[in-house]
Amino acid sequence: MTLFIALLSIASTYFIQRLGTASEHIMKDNFKSIYNANMMASALDEMDNALYKQIVDPKHYDLYHTSFIRNSAVFDENLKQASSNVTEPGEELIVNRLHQRYEHYLAFVPIDVQTYLTVNAQAYDSLKASCLELFAINKKGMDIRNSRAKEVSNEAALYTIILAGVILLIAVLTLFGLPALVINPITELTNKIKAIANRKYSERVEVHSKDEIGELATSFNQMAIKLDEYERSNIDALIAEKKQSEAIVKSMNDGVLVLDRNYSFVLVNPIACELLGIQENDLLGKNANDVAQHNNLIATLVENIATPTGPKPIDGAYLRIYFNGKEEYFLKDIIRIERTEGDPSTAIGYVIELKNVSEFKALDEAKSTFVTTVSHELRTPLSALNMSLRLLQDERIGPMNEEQSRILSAMKEEIRRLIRIVGELLELSRAEIGAELMHISEVSPDSIVDAAVTPMMLQADQKQVLLEIELPSELPLIKADNSKIAWVLINLLSNAIRFTPAGGKVTLSVSAKDNQVEFLVADTGIGIEPQHLAKIFDKFFQTSKVAATHSGVGLGLAISKEIIEAHGGKITVTSEVGKGSTFRFYLKTS
Ligand code: ADP
């Protein structure tokens, strides 16, 4: 547009200049000569008038003569100017003739009216005619120049209009074409940016120009290249990490199944496939719930996987799976993978681990069997020893002095203690072997309470401790080994009575809660220090205060825990030093 405006300005200036030159020529070449011709004609008239008056009014001769001289000076001056401004063809001739005729006119000074009217008048006429001739030739020249100027002006107008028209046309075309010119690259760029936003990093923009849009396109391409590189390196890193994790999972000796947040299998290791007797391809990408419908083992594995409380870290129940030609024991462990640690709502997947615990279980069983055997084997000689001691104490065998009798009593006490330890060890190993040795049946909590409370009444009376039983009339039946649970209750009640001073109270209450029955043994005794609470169910644990004063061995609560857990139940304790302790255990209703 700037170029067009400059072009139009140059053209206009050129035409205006041409017009100016034309009119200048008219002024310079013709108008001045016309003026000179006019001035000369009128000066001639004045001179002629003065001559005439000199003759008719000689009294004022000087006055008229002065006028004649003045006008002849005017004539001279204009003739001189006209002579120096000869522009038209034939003008020179006229000017020369003017000179001659003027000289001729001046040569005759009239003396009387007669000469004036004859000679002078003739000279006057021819001089005037020359003046008019000069006027006419310049007038004609002026007309010609005028019409040429008109032509120039018409030409200027025409060319200007044509030029302006062309410029206007180009401007209009540009005006329509310009938006597309500007917008097309922007539209292209926008589309490419959208593609990049959709992770198509291979997109590039063609750079057509070096303007701002060109620069933008170049920058965009650089950005796309960088993003592409970044994505590639990211993907490479991710693939490497994925392969590492896969390799780790696949090389594990435990069965591992990885599920995504929608419970679809994303990774399964060969051990898991072998354990479940299913091909990897039959699991990968499939939804666990769908597979569970026709595979009981998978159904057990994914059971409770997404419960709001989250999967338990270790599910206590063993899974028995036929593996490597024999039945083996596995522990199921479900690990929830959370995006934000500790926030179950951000679970992005689950790992099911099947730990082969057969060896540990066998070891545990071997230990329990060993303890059972040893305890069992020890029981007979211990009973025999006990018998022999009793015989020794019998007066009929022979009298004993006081010292011997004291030693024998101490020995008997130790033997009694040993028998108790061996008995409890036997009970513990039996409980550890678990549910297999239990005689589970549907029993009423009342019968268990009856069996436990009766032997405890005497002990409570002797210790002057009040034993209170709270037993609701209608309690649901539970699935349990009657004698074992009674043993647990006896153990808890006996501890409670033992650790409650005279005048205290021991409460046994039973209540039904959800699908469970709660047994509660509370006392108002010495209580347990907080630091001991966590260890109270460990084998051979006794608080130091107690160990010194009583004959227990610290196995009662450990056995109780084993028995309750073998029933699929739970045992807990709460206590406050000086105020008493409360033991609770829960058993499932049938
Ligand atoms: P023990 O054969 O010694 O009674 P237990 O396993 O029954 O073994 O008890 C372990 C220890 O727990 C006891 O020695 C005692 O210190 C503590 N204990 C158990 N019951 C109570 C209770 N009701 N009050 C206070 N301490 C208790």
mmCIF file of N, CA, C and O and ligand atoms in Angstrom, residues 420 424 487 491-500 506 521-523 525-529 532 535-547 550-560 573 575 580-583, ligand 1:
data_model
loop_
_atom_site.group_PDB
_atom_site.id
_atom_site.type_symbol
_atom_site.label_atom_id
_atom_site.label_comp_id
_atom_site.label_asym_id
_atom_site.label_seq_id
_atom_site.Cartn_x
_atom_site.Cartn_y
_atom_site.Cartn_z
ATOM 1 N N ARG A 420 2.780 -79.510 85.580
ATOM 2 C CA ARG A 420 1.902 -78.470 85.031
ATOM 3 C C ARG A 420 2.478 -77.912 83.717
ATOM 4 O O ARG A 420 1.780 -77.740 82.719
ATOM 5 N N GLU A 424 0.828 -78.035 80.083
ATOM 6 C CA GLU A 424 0.492 -76.846 79.291
ATOM 7 C C GLU A 424 1.188 -76.863 77.936
ATOM 8 O O GLU A 424 0.613 -76.451 76.929
ATOM 9 N N TRP A 487 -11.692 -74.285 78.610
ATOM 10 C CA TRP A 487 -10.309 -74.207 79.128
ATOM 11 C C TRP A 487 -9.823 -72.750 79.106
ATOM 12 O O TRP A 487 -9.246 -72.243 80.064
ATOM 13 N N ASN A 491 -8.920 -70.470 82.263
ATOM 14 C CA ASN A 491 -7.614 -69.815 82.365
ATOM 15 C C ASN A 491 -7.763 -68.317 82.644
ATOM 16 O O ASN A 491 -7.099 -67.761 83.529
ATOM 17 N N LEU A 492 -8.687 -67.648 81.912
ATOM 18 C CA LEU A 492 -8.893 -66.198 82.093
ATOM 19 C C LEU A 492 -9.458 -65.912 83.479
ATOM 20 O O LEU A 492 -9.006 -64.992 84.175
ATOM 21 N N LEU A 493 -10.462 -66.742 83.896
ATOM 22 C CA LEU A 493 -11.092 -66.509 85.207
ATOM 23 C C LEU A 493 -10.072 -66.765 86.324
ATOM 24 O O LEU A 493 -9.996 -66.006 87.292
ATOM 25 N N SER A 494 -9.284 -67.835 86.150
ATOM 26 C CA SER A 494 -8.310 -68.160 87.193
ATOM 27 C C SER A 494 -7.281 -67.043 87.329
ATOM 28 O O SER A 494 -6.929 -66.645 88.434
ATOM 29 N N ASN A 495 -6.799 -66.507 86.194
ATOM 30 C CA ASN A 495 -5.879 -65.351 86.241
ATOM 31 C C ASN A 495 -6.551 -64.180 86.951
ATOM 32 O O ASN A 495 -5.957 -63.535 87.820
ATOM 33 N N ALA A 496 -7.807 -63.886 86.556
ATOM 34 C CA ALA A 496 -8.529 -62.729 87.101
ATOM 35 C C ALA A 496 -8.652 -62.861 88.622
ATOM 36 O O ALA A 496 -8.379 -61.905 89.353
ATOM 37 N N ILE A 497 -9.024 -64.064 89.074
ATOM 38 C CA ILE A 497 -9.182 -64.257 90.529
ATOM 39 C C ILE A 497 -7.815 -64.134 91.210
ATOM 40 O O ILE A 497 -7.660 -63.495 92.241
ATOM 41 N N ARG A 498 -6.814 -64.715 90.527
ATOM 42 C CA ARG A 498 -5.467 -64.718 91.103
ATOM 43 C C ARG A 498 -4.908 -63.296 91.290
ATOM 44 O O ARG A 498 -4.261 -62.981 92.275
ATOM 45 N N PHE A 499 -5.182 -62.461 90.306
ATOM 46 C CA PHE A 499 -4.588 -61.108 90.366
ATOM 47 C C PHE A 499 -5.535 -60.055 90.941
ATOM 48 O O PHE A 499 -5.329 -58.876 90.782
ATOM 49 N N THR A 500 -6.630 -60.535 91.601
ATOM 50 C CA THR A 500 -7.543 -59.584 92.238
ATOM 51 C C THR A 500 -7.474 -59.795 93.755
ATOM 52 O O THR A 500 -7.664 -60.926 94.218
ATOM 53 N N VAL A 506 -14.837 -60.117 90.033
ATOM 54 C CA VAL A 506 -14.522 -60.616 88.685
ATOM 55 C C VAL A 506 -15.855 -60.803 87.953
ATOM 56 O O VAL A 506 -16.781 -61.386 88.502
ATOM 57 N N VAL A 521 -14.068 -61.132 80.309
ATOM 58 C CA VAL A 521 -13.694 -61.420 81.697
ATOM 59 C C VAL A 521 -12.996 -60.171 82.236
ATOM 60 O O VAL A 521 -11.930 -59.798 81.759
ATOM 61 N N ALA A 522 -13.664 -59.514 83.198
ATOM 62 C CA ALA A 522 -13.108 -58.270 83.745
ATOM 63 C C ALA A 522 -12.877 -58.447 85.236
ATOM 64 O O ALA A 522 -13.634 -59.140 85.910
ATOM 65 N N ASP A 523 -11.765 -57.833 85.687
ATOM 66 C CA ASP A 523 -11.529 -57.911 87.140
ATOM 67 C C ASP A 523 -11.197 -56.533 87.678
ATOM 68 O O ASP A 523 -10.969 -55.600 86.911
ATOM 69 N N GLY A 525 -8.626 -56.075 89.668
ATOM 70 C CA GLY A 525 -7.357 -56.433 90.289
ATOM 71 C C GLY A 525 -6.222 -55.450 90.055
ATOM 72 O O GLY A 525 -6.435 -54.256 89.825
ATOM 73 N N ILE A 526 -5.005 -56.005 90.041
ATOM 74 C CA ILE A 526 -3.804 -55.158 90.025
ATOM 75 C C ILE A 526 -3.552 -54.493 88.669
ATOM 76 O O ILE A 526 -2.855 -53.503 88.569
ATOM 77 N N GLY A 527 -4.112 -55.069 87.611
ATOM 78 C CA GLY A 527 -3.943 -54.490 86.269
ATOM 79 C C GLY A 527 -2.588 -54.841 85.652
ATOM 80 O O GLY A 527 -1.739 -55.456 86.314
ATOM 81 N N ILE A 528 -2.419 -54.489 84.426
ATOM 82 C CA ILE A 528 -1.174 -54.816 83.708
ATOM 83 C C ILE A 528 -0.562 -53.518 83.202
ATOM 84 O O ILE A 528 -1.269 -52.657 82.657
ATOM 85 N N GLU A 529 0.724 -53.359 83.358
ATOM 86 C CA GLU A 529 1.387 -52.127 82.912
ATOM 87 C C GLU A 529 1.343 -52.032 81.382
ATOM 88 O O GLU A 529 1.482 -53.059 80.695
ATOM 89 N N HIS A 532 3.601 -53.963 79.079
ATOM 90 C CA HIS A 532 3.504 -55.432 79.060
ATOM 91 C C HIS A 532 2.330 -55.926 78.239
ATOM 92 O O HIS A 532 2.267 -57.104 77.895
ATOM 93 N N LYS A 535 2.906 -57.872 75.045
ATOM 94 C CA LYS A 535 3.604 -59.169 75.116
ATOM 95 C C LYS A 535 2.815 -60.200 75.901
ATOM 96 O O LYS A 535 3.271 -61.343 76.051
ATOM 97 N N ILE A 536 1.669 -59.785 76.414
ATOM 98 C CA ILE A 536 0.958 -60.626 77.368
ATOM 99 C C ILE A 536 0.589 -62.001 76.801
ATOM 100 O O ILE A 536 0.519 -62.978 77.527
ATOM 101 N N PHE A 537 0.386 -62.039 75.435
ATOM 102 C CA PHE A 537 -0.010 -63.323 74.828
ATOM 103 C C PHE A 537 1.195 -64.129 74.336
ATOM 104 O O PHE A 537 1.029 -65.159 73.709
ATOM 105 N N ASP A 538 2.431 -63.612 74.585
ATOM 106 C CA ASP A 538 3.617 -64.361 74.147
ATOM 107 C C ASP A 538 3.849 -65.553 75.074
ATOM 108 O O ASP A 538 3.482 -65.538 76.256
ATOM 109 N N LYS A 539 4.530 -66.558 74.488
ATOM 110 C CA LYS A 539 4.802 -67.764 75.291
ATOM 111 C C LYS A 539 5.785 -67.439 76.410
ATOM 112 O O LYS A 539 6.737 -66.678 76.194
ATOM 113 N N PHE A 540 5.579 -68.013 77.531
ATOM 114 C CA PHE A 540 6.437 -67.867 78.723
ATOM 115 C C PHE A 540 6.581 -66.427 79.203
ATOM 116 O O PHE A 540 7.564 -66.071 79.818
ATOM 117 N N PHE A 541 5.585 -65.621 78.913
ATOM 118 C CA PHE A 541 5.677 -64.243 79.414
ATOM 119 C C PHE A 541 4.963 -64.117 80.755
ATOM 120 O O PHE A 541 3.825 -64.526 80.919
ATOM 121 N N GLN A 542 5.696 -63.541 81.684
ATOM 122 C CA GLN A 542 5.102 -63.210 82.976
ATOM 123 C C GLN A 542 5.643 -61.860 83.380
ATOM 124 O O GLN A 542 6.807 -61.567 83.107
ATOM 125 N N THR A 543 4.795 -61.040 84.014
ATOM 126 C CA THR A 543 5.338 -59.757 84.473
ATOM 127 C C THR A 543 6.255 -60.065 85.653
ATOM 128 O O THR A 543 6.014 -61.020 86.403
ATOM 129 N N SER A 544 7.323 -59.304 85.789
ATOM 130 C CA SER A 544 8.345 -59.632 86.778
ATOM 131 C C SER A 544 7.775 -59.739 88.192
ATOM 132 O O SER A 544 8.149 -60.623 88.953
ATOM 133 N N LYS A 545 6.801 -58.843 88.500
ATOM 134 C CA LYS A 545 6.179 -58.848 89.830
ATOM 135 C C LYS A 545 5.579 -60.208 90.127
ATOM 136 O O LYS A 545 5.759 -60.772 91.183
ATOM 137 N N VAL A 546 4.899 -60.733 89.093
ATOM 138 C CA VAL A 546 4.134 -61.961 89.258
ATOM 139 C C VAL A 546 5.044 -63.177 89.301
ATOM 140 O O VAL A 546 4.874 -64.076 90.117
ATOM 141 N N ALA A 547 6.051 -63.159 88.406
ATOM 142 C CA ALA A 547 6.911 -64.328 88.263
ATOM 143 C C ALA A 547 7.499 -64.775 89.600
ATOM 144 O O ALA A 547 7.626 -65.971 89.859
ATOM 145 N N HIS A 550 4.239 -66.367 91.990
ATOM 146 C CA HIS A 550 3.305 -67.472 91.763
ATOM 147 C C HIS A 550 3.869 -68.523 90.843
ATOM 148 O O HIS A 550 4.879 -68.352 90.171
ATOM 149 N N SER A 551 3.182 -69.608 90.802
ATOM 150 C CA SER A 551 3.776 -70.798 90.223
ATOM 151 C C SER A 551 3.529 -70.973 88.728
ATOM 152 O O SER A 551 3.968 -71.955 88.144
ATOM 153 N N GLY A 552 2.799 -70.042 88.098
ATOM 154 C CA GLY A 552 2.495 -70.169 86.657
ATOM 155 C C GLY A 552 3.766 -70.167 85.818
ATOM 156 O O GLY A 552 4.849 -69.832 86.290
ATOM 157 N N VAL A 553 3.626 -70.558 84.548
ATOM 158 C CA VAL A 553 4.814 -70.581 83.682
ATOM 159 C C VAL A 553 4.687 -69.595 82.525
ATOM 160 O O VAL A 553 5.589 -69.478 81.699
ATOM 161 N N GLY A 554 3.565 -68.909 82.409
ATOM 162 C CA GLY A 554 3.380 -67.906 81.337
ATOM 163 C C GLY A 554 2.952 -68.515 80.021
ATOM 164 O O GLY A 554 3.255 -67.979 78.954
ATOM 165 N N LEU A 555 2.244 -69.640 80.081
ATOM 166 C CA LEU A 555 1.790 -70.251 78.841
ATOM 167 C C LEU A 555 0.275 -70.142 78.651
ATOM 168 O O LEU A 555 -0.228 -70.251 77.534
ATOM 169 N N GLY A 556 -0.439 -69.897 79.738
ATOM 170 C CA GLY A 556 -1.919 -69.890 79.706
ATOM 171 C C GLY A 556 -2.493 -68.994 78.619
ATOM 172 O O GLY A 556 -3.305 -69.444 77.798
ATOM 173 N N LEU A 557 -2.042 -67.729 78.585
ATOM 174 C CA LEU A 557 -2.616 -66.782 77.608
ATOM 175 C C LEU A 557 -2.173 -67.128 76.188
ATOM 176 O O LEU A 557 -2.934 -66.967 75.242
ATOM 177 N N ALA A 558 -0.930 -67.640 76.029
ATOM 178 C CA ALA A 558 -0.444 -68.028 74.694
ATOM 179 C C ALA A 558 -1.313 -69.159 74.150
ATOM 180 O O ALA A 558 -1.707 -69.153 72.979
ATOM 181 N N ILE A 559 -1.625 -70.130 75.033
ATOM 182 C CA ILE A 559 -2.470 -71.255 74.594
ATOM 183 C C ILE A 559 -3.868 -70.738 74.253
ATOM 184 O O ILE A 559 -4.455 -71.098 73.221
ATOM 185 N N SER A 560 -4.377 -69.841 75.107
ATOM 186 C CA SER A 560 -5.717 -69.285 74.865
ATOM 187 C C SER A 560 -5.766 -68.634 73.491
ATOM 188 O O SER A 560 -6.724 -68.827 72.731
ATOM 189 N N VAL A 573 -7.015 -57.544 74.966
ATOM 190 C CA VAL A 573 -6.925 -57.176 76.389
ATOM 191 C C VAL A 573 -6.850 -55.661 76.524
ATOM 192 O O VAL A 573 -6.248 -54.984 75.689
ATOM 193 N N SER A 575 -6.285 -52.822 79.932
ATOM 194 C CA SER A 575 -6.007 -52.848 81.362
ATOM 195 C C SER A 575 -5.516 -51.503 81.862
ATOM 196 O O SER A 575 -4.957 -50.717 81.095
ATOM 197 N N GLY A 580 -7.679 -52.700 87.239
ATOM 198 C CA GLY A 580 -8.143 -54.000 86.751
ATOM 199 C C GLY A 580 -7.902 -54.212 85.271
ATOM 200 O O GLY A 580 -7.447 -53.318 84.562
ATOM 201 N N SER A 581 -8.175 -55.456 84.839
ATOM 202 C CA SER A 581 -7.949 -55.807 83.432
ATOM 203 C C SER A 581 -9.220 -56.391 82.843
ATOM 204 O O SER A 581 -10.057 -56.939 83.567
ATOM 205 N N THR A 582 -9.351 -56.241 81.512
ATOM 206 C CA THR A 582 -10.506 -56.829 80.830
ATOM 207 C C THR A 582 -10.010 -57.634 79.647
ATOM 208 O O THR A 582 -9.324 -57.102 78.767
ATOM 209 N N PHE A 583 -10.310 -58.912 79.607
ATOM 210 C CA PHE A 583 -9.983 -59.777 78.466
ATOM 211 C C PHE A 583 -11.261 -60.063 77.709
ATOM 212 O O PHE A 583 -12.311 -60.301 78.316
HETATM 213 P P1 ADP B 1 0.519 -67.837 83.934
HETATM 214 O O1 ADP B 1 0.617 -69.301 83.758
HETATM 215 O O2 ADP B 1 1.746 -67.208 84.467
HETATM 216 O O3 ADP B 1 -0.731 -67.384 84.567
HETATM 217 P P2 ADP B 1 -0.613 -66.530 81.696
HETATM 218 O O4 ADP B 1 -0.237 -66.595 80.245
HETATM 219 O O5 ADP B 1 -1.963 -66.938 82.053
HETATM 220 O O6 ADP B 1 0.491 -67.295 82.451
HETATM 221 O O7 ADP B 1 -0.362 -65.041 82.167
HETATM 222 C C1 ADP B 1 0.774 -64.395 81.797
HETATM 223 C C2 ADP B 1 1.007 -63.190 82.658
HETATM 224 O O8 ADP B 1 0.037 -62.223 82.402
HETATM 225 C C3 ADP B 1 0.813 -63.481 84.125
HETATM 226 O O9 ADP B 1 1.982 -63.961 84.708
HETATM 227 C C4 ADP B 1 0.456 -62.109 84.667
HETATM 228 O O10 ADP B 1 1.626 -61.371 84.889
HETATM 229 C C5 ADP B 1 -0.306 -61.484 83.527
HETATM 230 N N1 ADP B 1 -1.780 -61.576 83.754
HETATM 231 C C6 ADP B 1 -2.606 -62.447 83.194
HETATM 232 N N2 ADP B 1 -3.884 -62.188 83.553
HETATM 233 C C7 ADP B 1 -3.863 -61.112 84.374
HETATM 234 C C8 ADP B 1 -4.852 -60.338 85.082
HETATM 235 N N3 ADP B 1 -6.154 -60.641 85.050
HETATM 236 N N4 ADP B 1 -4.434 -59.304 85.843
HETATM 237 C C9 ADP B 1 -3.117 -58.987 85.860
HETATM 238 N N5 ADP B 1 -2.137 -59.651 85.221
HETATM 239 C C10 ADP B 1 -2.496 -60.702 84.495
#
